[in-house]
mmCIF file of C-alpha atoms and ligand atoms in Angstrom:
data_model
loop_
_atom_site.group_PDB
_atom_site.id
_atom_site.type_symbol
_atom_site.label_atom_id
_atom_site.label_comp_id
_atom_site.label_asym_id
_atom_site.label_seq_id
_atom_site.Cartn_x
_atom_site.Cartn_y
_atom_site.Cartn_z
ATOM 1 C CA MET A 1 101.555 70.097 127.852
ATOM 2 C CA ALA A 2 102.675 72.540 125.172
ATOM 3 C CA LEU A 3 102.244 71.488 121.553
ATOM 4 C CA SER A 4 105.194 72.040 119.233
ATOM 5 C CA VAL A 5 104.768 71.901 115.443
ATOM 6 C CA VAL A 6 106.012 68.309 115.470
ATOM 7 C CA ASP A 7 103.709 67.310 118.377
ATOM 8 C CA LEU A 8 100.736 68.813 116.600
ATOM 9 C CA TYR A 9 101.621 67.076 113.367
ATOM 10 C CA ARG A 10 102.316 63.710 114.961
ATOM 11 C CA THR A 11 99.612 63.450 117.622
ATOM 12 C CA VAL A 12 96.711 65.662 116.487
ATOM 13 C CA LEU A 13 96.554 66.093 112.709
ATOM 14 C CA PRO A 14 95.453 63.245 110.419
ATOM 15 C CA LYS A 15 98.595 63.543 108.192
ATOM 16 C CA THR A 16 96.645 63.000 104.962
ATOM 17 C CA ASN A 17 97.702 66.279 103.310
ATOM 18 C CA CYS A 18 94.168 66.638 101.937
ATOM 19 C CA LYS A 19 94.503 70.479 101.688
ATOM 20 C CA ASP A 20 90.976 71.120 103.084
ATOM 21 C CA CYS A 21 92.500 73.628 105.537
ATOM 22 C CA GLY A 22 93.891 75.693 102.648
ATOM 23 C CA PHE A 23 97.489 74.603 103.242
ATOM 24 C CA PRO A 24 99.376 72.156 101.011
ATOM 25 C CA THR A 25 100.430 69.825 103.833
ATOM 26 C CA CYS A 26 99.470 69.011 107.420
ATOM 27 C CA LEU A 27 102.950 70.102 108.492
ATOM 28 C CA SER A 28 102.629 73.585 106.979
ATOM 29 C CA PHE A 29 99.210 73.948 108.636
ATOM 30 C CA ALA A 30 100.741 72.851 111.984
ATOM 31 C CA SER A 31 103.450 75.472 111.629
ATOM 32 C CA MET A 32 100.869 78.239 111.079
ATOM 33 C CA VAL A 33 98.781 77.076 114.059
ATOM 34 C CA VAL A 34 101.755 77.066 116.437
ATOM 35 C CA SER A 35 103.586 80.179 115.301
ATOM 36 C CA GLU A 36 100.786 82.437 114.017
ATOM 37 C CA GLN A 37 97.706 81.286 115.990
ATOM 38 C CA HIS A 38 95.944 80.004 112.905
ATOM 39 C CA PRO A 39 92.692 78.344 114.158
ATOM 40 C CA LEU A 40 93.179 74.603 114.661
ATOM 41 C CA LYS A 41 89.511 74.003 113.879
ATOM 42 C CA ASN A 42 90.242 74.958 110.253
ATOM 43 C CA CYS A 43 91.243 71.331 109.886
ATOM 44 C CA PRO A 44 87.778 69.692 109.749
ATOM 45 C CA HIS A 45 89.138 66.168 110.262
ATOM 46 C CA ILE A 46 90.144 66.256 113.943
ATOM 47 C CA ASP A 47 88.111 64.323 116.477
ATOM 48 C CA PRO A 48 86.044 66.953 118.436
ATOM 49 C CA GLU A 49 87.330 65.775 121.834
ATOM 50 C CA LEU A 50 90.954 65.903 120.713
ATOM 51 C CA LEU A 51 90.290 69.293 119.092
ATOM 52 C CA ALA A 52 88.922 70.764 122.343
ATOM 53 C CA LYS A 53 91.841 69.399 124.403
ATOM 54 C CA SER A 54 94.419 70.665 121.895
ATOM 55 C CA GLU A 55 92.816 74.108 121.685
ATOM 56 C CA LEU A 56 93.138 74.438 125.468
ATOM 57 C CA GLU A 57 96.821 73.508 125.332
ATOM 58 C CA LEU A 58 97.414 75.932 122.479
ATOM 59 C CA ALA A 59 95.635 78.751 124.347
ATOM 60 C CA GLU A 60 98.026 78.284 127.285
ATOM 61 C CA GLN A 61 101.149 78.399 125.157
ATOM 62 C CA TYR A 62 99.862 81.409 123.156
ATOM 63 C CA ALA A 63 99.334 83.243 126.471
ATOM 64 C CA GLU A 64 102.989 82.537 127.376
ATOM 65 C CA GLY A 65 104.121 83.583 123.898
ATOM 66 C CA LYS A 66 105.749 80.174 123.458
ATOM 67 C CA TRP A 67 106.885 79.485 119.858
ATOM 68 C CA LEU A 68 104.881 82.454 118.589
ATOM 69 C CA LYS A 69 106.390 84.342 115.721
ATOM 70 C CA ARG A 70 107.253 87.842 116.949
ATOM 71 C CA ASP A 71 105.045 90.576 115.591
ATOM 72 C CA LEU A 72 107.836 93.083 115.049
ATOM 73 C CA ALA A 73 105.626 95.708 113.390
ATOM 74 C CA GLY A 74 103.106 95.438 116.250
ATOM 75 C CA GLU A 75 105.828 95.789 118.882
ATOM 76 C CA ALA A 76 107.380 98.789 117.132
ATOM 77 C CA LEU A 77 103.981 100.442 116.775
ATOM 78 C CA LYS A 78 103.117 99.926 120.447
ATOM 79 C CA TRP A 79 106.457 101.431 121.458
ATOM 80 C CA ALA A 80 105.947 104.437 119.166
ATOM 81 C CA GLN A 81 102.368 104.962 120.389
ATOM 82 C CA ASN A 82 103.549 104.986 124.013
ATOM 83 C CA ARG A 83 106.314 107.379 123.099
ATOM 84 C CA ALA A 84 103.939 109.803 121.378
ATOM 85 C CA ALA A 85 101.052 109.457 123.847
ATOM 86 C CA SER A 86 102.210 112.241 126.160
ATOM 87 C CA MET A 87 102.957 114.852 123.481
ATOM 88 C CA ALA A 88 101.046 118.143 123.580
ATOM 89 C CA VAL A 89 99.447 118.631 120.176
ATOM 90 C CA GLU A 90 99.588 122.438 120.609
ATOM 91 C CA ASP A 91 103.422 122.279 120.600
ATOM 92 C CA LEU A 92 103.677 120.329 117.375
ATOM 93 C CA PRO A 93 103.395 123.073 114.708
ATOM 94 C CA ASP A 94 106.265 124.943 116.335
ATOM 95 C CA ARG A 95 108.368 121.788 116.701
ATOM 96 C CA ILE A 96 107.768 119.934 113.453
ATOM 97 C CA GLY A 97 105.514 122.139 111.284
ATOM 98 C CA GLY A 98 101.935 121.660 110.115
ATOM 99 C CA GLU A 99 98.861 123.365 111.527
ATOM 100 C CA LEU A 100 96.288 122.708 114.231
ATOM 101 C CA VAL A 101 92.802 121.842 113.031
ATOM 102 C CA ASP A 102 89.496 121.288 114.782
ATOM 103 C CA CYS A 103 88.001 117.832 114.229
ATOM 104 C CA ASP A 104 84.555 117.520 115.792
ATOM 105 C CA GLY A 105 85.700 119.278 118.981
ATOM 106 C CA LYS A 106 89.106 117.555 119.110
ATOM 107 C CA THR A 107 92.315 119.342 118.216
ATOM 108 C CA GLY A 108 94.321 117.567 115.559
ATOM 109 C CA LEU A 109 97.423 118.282 113.509
ATOM 110 C CA LYS A 110 97.404 118.558 109.745
ATOM 111 C CA LEU A 111 100.947 117.647 108.791
ATOM 112 C CA PRO A 112 102.297 117.960 105.228
ATOM 113 C CA TYR A 113 103.568 114.560 104.068
ATOM 114 C CA LEU A 114 105.161 114.171 100.648
ATOM 115 C CA ASN A 115 102.695 115.593 98.112
ATOM 116 C CA GLY A 116 99.718 115.396 100.523
ATOM 117 C CA SER A 117 99.052 115.668 104.215
ATOM 118 C CA LEU A 118 98.201 113.577 107.256
ATOM 119 C CA LEU A 119 95.542 114.188 109.862
ATOM 120 C CA ILE A 120 96.762 113.234 113.325
ATOM 121 C CA ILE A 121 94.390 113.081 116.282
ATOM 122 C CA GLY A 122 96.042 111.638 119.361
ATOM 123 C CA THR A 123 97.936 108.649 118.000
ATOM 124 C CA ASP A 124 95.378 108.055 115.269
ATOM 125 C CA ILE A 125 96.756 108.901 111.821
ATOM 126 C CA THR A 126 94.917 109.002 108.504
ATOM 127 C CA ASP A 127 95.814 110.314 105.081
ATOM 128 C CA GLU A 128 93.757 112.688 102.948
ATOM 129 C CA SER A 129 91.591 109.849 101.662
ATOM 130 C CA ASP A 130 90.837 108.826 105.254
ATOM 131 C CA ASN A 131 93.000 105.681 104.877
ATOM 132 C CA LYS A 132 94.961 104.372 107.824
ATOM 133 C CA LEU A 133 98.704 104.214 107.255
ATOM 134 C CA THR A 134 100.689 100.953 107.198
ATOM 135 C CA ARG A 135 101.975 99.978 110.642
ATOM 136 C CA TYR A 136 105.619 100.801 109.860
ATOM 137 C CA GLU A 137 104.493 104.108 108.349
ATOM 138 C CA GLN A 138 102.640 104.937 111.585
ATOM 139 C CA VAL A 139 105.801 104.061 113.538
ATOM 140 C CA PHE A 140 107.988 106.673 111.881
ATOM 141 C CA VAL A 141 105.253 109.317 111.889
ATOM 142 C CA LEU A 142 104.653 108.796 115.632
ATOM 143 C CA ASN A 143 108.373 108.806 116.369
ATOM 144 C CA HIS A 144 108.660 112.065 114.470
ATOM 145 C CA LEU A 145 105.848 113.553 116.575
ATOM 146 C CA ALA A 146 107.532 112.381 119.781
ATOM 147 C CA GLN A 147 111.083 113.314 118.886
ATOM 148 C CA GLY A 148 110.928 116.030 116.223
ATOM 149 C CA GLY A 149 113.066 118.995 117.199
ATOM 150 C CA ARG A 150 112.900 122.581 116.036
ATOM 151 C CA ALA A 151 116.047 122.294 113.893
ATOM 152 C CA LEU A 152 115.552 123.425 110.331
ATOM 153 C CA PRO A 153 117.303 121.584 107.506
ATOM 154 C CA THR A 154 120.753 123.007 106.776
ATOM 155 C CA GLY A 155 121.048 121.657 103.219
ATOM 156 C CA LYS A 156 124.103 119.586 104.154
ATOM 157 C CA TRP A 157 123.458 116.032 102.936
ATOM 158 C CA LYS A 158 124.838 112.879 104.488
ATOM 159 C CA GLY A 159 124.602 109.185 103.682
ATOM 160 C CA LEU A 160 123.137 107.012 106.448
ATOM 161 C CA VAL A 161 126.540 105.549 107.276
ATOM 162 C CA GLU A 162 127.803 109.005 108.298
ATOM 163 C CA PHE A 163 125.419 109.133 111.271
ATOM 164 C CA PRO A 164 126.406 107.439 114.558
ATOM 165 C CA ASN A 165 125.370 103.821 115.256
ATOM 166 C CA THR A 166 124.202 103.055 111.724
ATOM 167 C CA VAL A 167 126.698 100.426 110.554
ATOM 168 C CA SER A 168 124.342 97.511 111.362
ATOM 169 C CA LYS A 169 121.472 99.308 109.574
ATOM 170 C CA MET A 170 123.325 99.673 106.301
ATOM 171 C CA VAL A 171 122.355 96.123 105.314
ATOM 172 C CA SER A 172 118.645 97.046 105.571
ATOM 173 C CA MET A 173 119.171 100.273 103.654
ATOM 174 C CA LYS A 174 120.934 98.375 100.875
ATOM 175 C CA SER A 175 118.656 95.330 100.692
ATOM 176 C CA GLN A 176 115.300 96.994 101.409
ATOM 177 C CA VAL A 177 115.737 100.334 99.677
ATOM 178 C CA GLU A 178 118.653 100.805 97.293
ATOM 179 C CA GLU A 179 118.805 97.369 95.657
ATOM 180 C CA PRO A 180 115.023 97.154 95.000
ATOM 181 C CA LEU A 181 115.166 100.656 93.460
ATOM 182 C CA ILE A 182 118.035 99.590 91.208
ATOM 183 C CA LYS A 183 116.252 96.380 90.221
ATOM 184 C CA HIS A 184 112.981 98.187 89.487
ATOM 185 C CA PHE A 185 114.349 101.209 87.622
ATOM 186 C CA SER A 186 117.555 99.988 85.957
ATOM 187 C CA GLY A 187 117.382 101.318 82.385
ATOM 188 C CA LYS A 188 114.234 103.281 83.327
ATOM 189 C CA GLY A 189 115.650 106.431 84.915
ATOM 190 C CA LYS A 190 113.017 108.578 83.210
ATOM 191 C CA GLU A 191 110.271 106.463 84.730
ATOM 192 C CA LEU A 192 111.800 106.931 88.182
ATOM 193 C CA GLN A 193 111.982 110.676 87.600
ATOM 194 C CA ALA A 194 108.310 110.831 86.576
ATOM 195 C CA ARG A 195 107.221 108.719 89.539
ATOM 196 C CA ALA A 196 109.228 110.890 91.931
ATOM 197 C CA LEU A 197 107.832 114.142 90.511
ATOM 198 C CA ALA A 198 104.315 112.745 90.972
ATOM 199 C CA LEU A 199 105.176 112.285 94.650
ATOM 200 C CA GLY A 200 106.094 115.971 94.862
ATOM 201 C CA ALA A 201 109.890 115.681 94.487
ATOM 202 C CA THR A 202 111.805 118.758 93.325
ATOM 203 C CA PRO A 203 115.266 119.072 91.714
ATOM 204 C CA LEU A 204 118.195 118.797 94.094
ATOM 205 C CA GLN A 205 119.826 122.243 94.221
ATOM 206 C CA GLY A 206 123.381 123.291 94.980
ATOM 207 C CA GLN A 207 124.864 119.810 94.888
ATOM 208 C CA GLN A 208 127.576 118.931 92.405
ATOM 209 C CA ASN A 209 126.806 115.492 91.028
ATOM 210 C CA ASP A 210 126.633 113.555 87.792
ATOM 211 C CA ALA A 211 123.506 111.538 88.691
ATOM 212 C CA ASP A 212 120.832 110.998 86.038
ATOM 213 C CA VAL A 213 118.140 111.616 88.662
ATOM 214 C CA ALA A 214 118.822 113.998 91.548
ATOM 215 C CA LEU A 215 115.689 114.972 93.448
ATOM 216 C CA VAL A 216 114.502 115.993 96.910
ATOM 217 C CA PHE A 217 111.395 114.620 98.628
ATOM 218 C CA GLN A 218 109.879 116.686 101.391
ATOM 219 C CA ILE A 219 108.731 113.796 103.570
ATOM 220 C CA PHE A 220 107.750 116.111 106.447
ATOM 221 C CA PRO A 221 108.177 119.920 106.616
ATOM 222 C CA ARG A 222 111.553 119.509 108.364
ATOM 223 C CA VAL A 223 112.616 116.154 106.966
ATOM 224 C CA PRO A 224 113.855 116.285 103.361
ATOM 225 C CA VAL A 225 115.372 113.206 101.717
ATOM 226 C CA SER A 226 117.346 113.302 98.497
ATOM 227 C CA LEU A 227 117.559 110.519 95.950
ATOM 228 C CA MET A 228 120.341 110.140 93.439
ATOM 229 C CA PHE A 229 120.183 107.543 90.690
ATOM 230 C CA TRP A 230 122.780 106.681 88.099
ATOM 231 C CA ASP A 231 121.184 104.733 85.267
ATOM 232 C CA VAL A 232 122.812 102.143 83.020
ATOM 233 C CA LYS A 233 124.321 103.482 79.805
ATOM 234 C CA ASP A 234 124.099 101.597 76.496
ATOM 235 C CA ASP A 235 127.751 102.107 75.622
ATOM 236 C CA GLU A 236 129.257 101.556 79.067
ATOM 237 C CA ASP A 237 129.791 98.526 81.241
ATOM 238 C CA PHE A 238 128.192 100.162 84.250
ATOM 239 C CA GLU A 239 125.510 98.994 86.662
ATOM 240 C CA ALA A 240 122.793 101.340 87.887
ATOM 241 C CA GLU A 241 123.232 102.835 91.342
ATOM 242 C CA ALA A 242 120.826 104.423 93.815
ATOM 243 C CA LYS A 243 121.555 106.391 96.945
ATOM 244 C CA LEU A 244 119.395 108.115 99.533
ATOM 245 C CA MET A 245 120.859 111.075 101.415
ATOM 246 C CA PHE A 246 119.552 112.816 104.509
ATOM 247 C CA ASP A 247 119.889 116.328 105.850
ATOM 248 C CA GLU A 248 122.423 116.410 108.681
ATOM 249 C CA THR A 249 119.602 117.396 111.109
ATOM 250 C CA VAL A 250 117.524 114.256 110.397
ATOM 251 C CA VAL A 251 118.576 112.547 113.642
ATOM 252 C CA GLU A 252 116.972 115.386 115.595
ATOM 253 C CA HIS A 253 113.655 114.440 114.011
ATOM 254 C CA LEU A 254 113.758 110.656 113.788
ATOM 255 C CA ASP A 255 115.542 107.694 115.372
ATOM 256 C CA ILE A 256 117.660 105.539 113.055
ATOM 257 C CA GLU A 257 115.100 102.704 112.883
ATOM 258 C CA SER A 258 112.446 105.202 111.773
ATOM 259 C CA ILE A 259 114.781 106.589 109.112
ATOM 260 C CA ILE A 260 114.974 103.051 107.682
ATOM 261 C CA PHE A 261 111.163 102.590 107.833
ATOM 262 C CA MET A 262 110.672 105.981 106.155
ATOM 263 C CA SER A 263 113.175 105.076 103.413
ATOM 264 C CA GLU A 264 111.442 101.733 102.829
ATOM 265 C CA ARG A 265 108.086 103.477 102.519
ATOM 266 C CA LEU A 266 109.520 105.910 99.995
ATOM 267 C CA ARG A 267 110.892 102.980 97.991
ATOM 268 C CA GLN A 268 107.474 101.269 98.106
ATOM 269 C CA LEU A 269 105.722 104.403 96.863
ATOM 270 C CA LEU A 270 108.224 104.822 94.032
ATOM 271 C CA CYS A 271 107.993 101.180 92.948
ATOM 272 C CA GLN A 272 104.214 100.889 93.261
HETATM 273 S S1 SF4 B 301 92.762 69.760 106.494
HETATM 274 FE FE1 SF4 B 301 93.734 68.669 108.172
HETATM 275 S S2 SF4 B 301 94.278 66.728 107.265
HETATM 276 FE FE2 SF4 B 301 93.877 68.075 105.568
HETATM 277 S S3 SF4 B 301 95.893 68.974 105.061
HETATM 278 FE FE3 SF4 B 301 94.914 70.355 106.480
HETATM 279 S S4 SF4 B 301 95.697 69.727 108.442
HETATM 280 FE FE4 SF4 B 301 96.061 68.025 107.066
#
């Protein structure tokens, strides 16, 4: 019999809310056990026989994926790894830039990334300090490897909404990227500028605008992203505004989901 959160709470846990498991209540512990495979034995007050029986039941429902919280980052990463698995590393410099390097007998790609570079061997990606990237960061890098075309940036900028099939993604762009930037840097445009320059951003050229900050990040050799930021003014009733723009060729290099992940990562790096 499968154990739901309520079953676990009612028939297995002692319901004393003693907090010995590290959770404030038995119910919150039950929720973590059922949806995130938190070990049931972390509650030290369950009769050993009941514990063994319950662990068996939980193992069966975990195997079926029943009531498990979806690991969206893990699923996206698996998909991107499969997508990139068949790429020929020798083709990559011509397609997306970077250079081939020898790594203990294996051929890897050194790919410029913001103000540094990535080392990519197969689907394994590390930065210059030998750190693994976050899972969402790996997703957009791998999708770029799999999809990146030869198109060079044209210098014609577009907002995300101007690309096909992006209407449903605008909520993520607003809530995960633009609004956090506004919240973090409102009244601190100079701080944003300094942070961006430290990430290798350069002034946005040839674009008529009245933004207080107008910069271009070279995320990958063929994927520039521009950021415009209008700061609050002391004498005006005006709220700060932030907008990311993409070269019109970006969809040749990344799928829309990856453009969102990349934008979120840029926001994280700026707000760190
Ligand atoms: S240790 Fe067990 S009894 Fe105590 S709060 Fe956690 S689940 Fe409840």
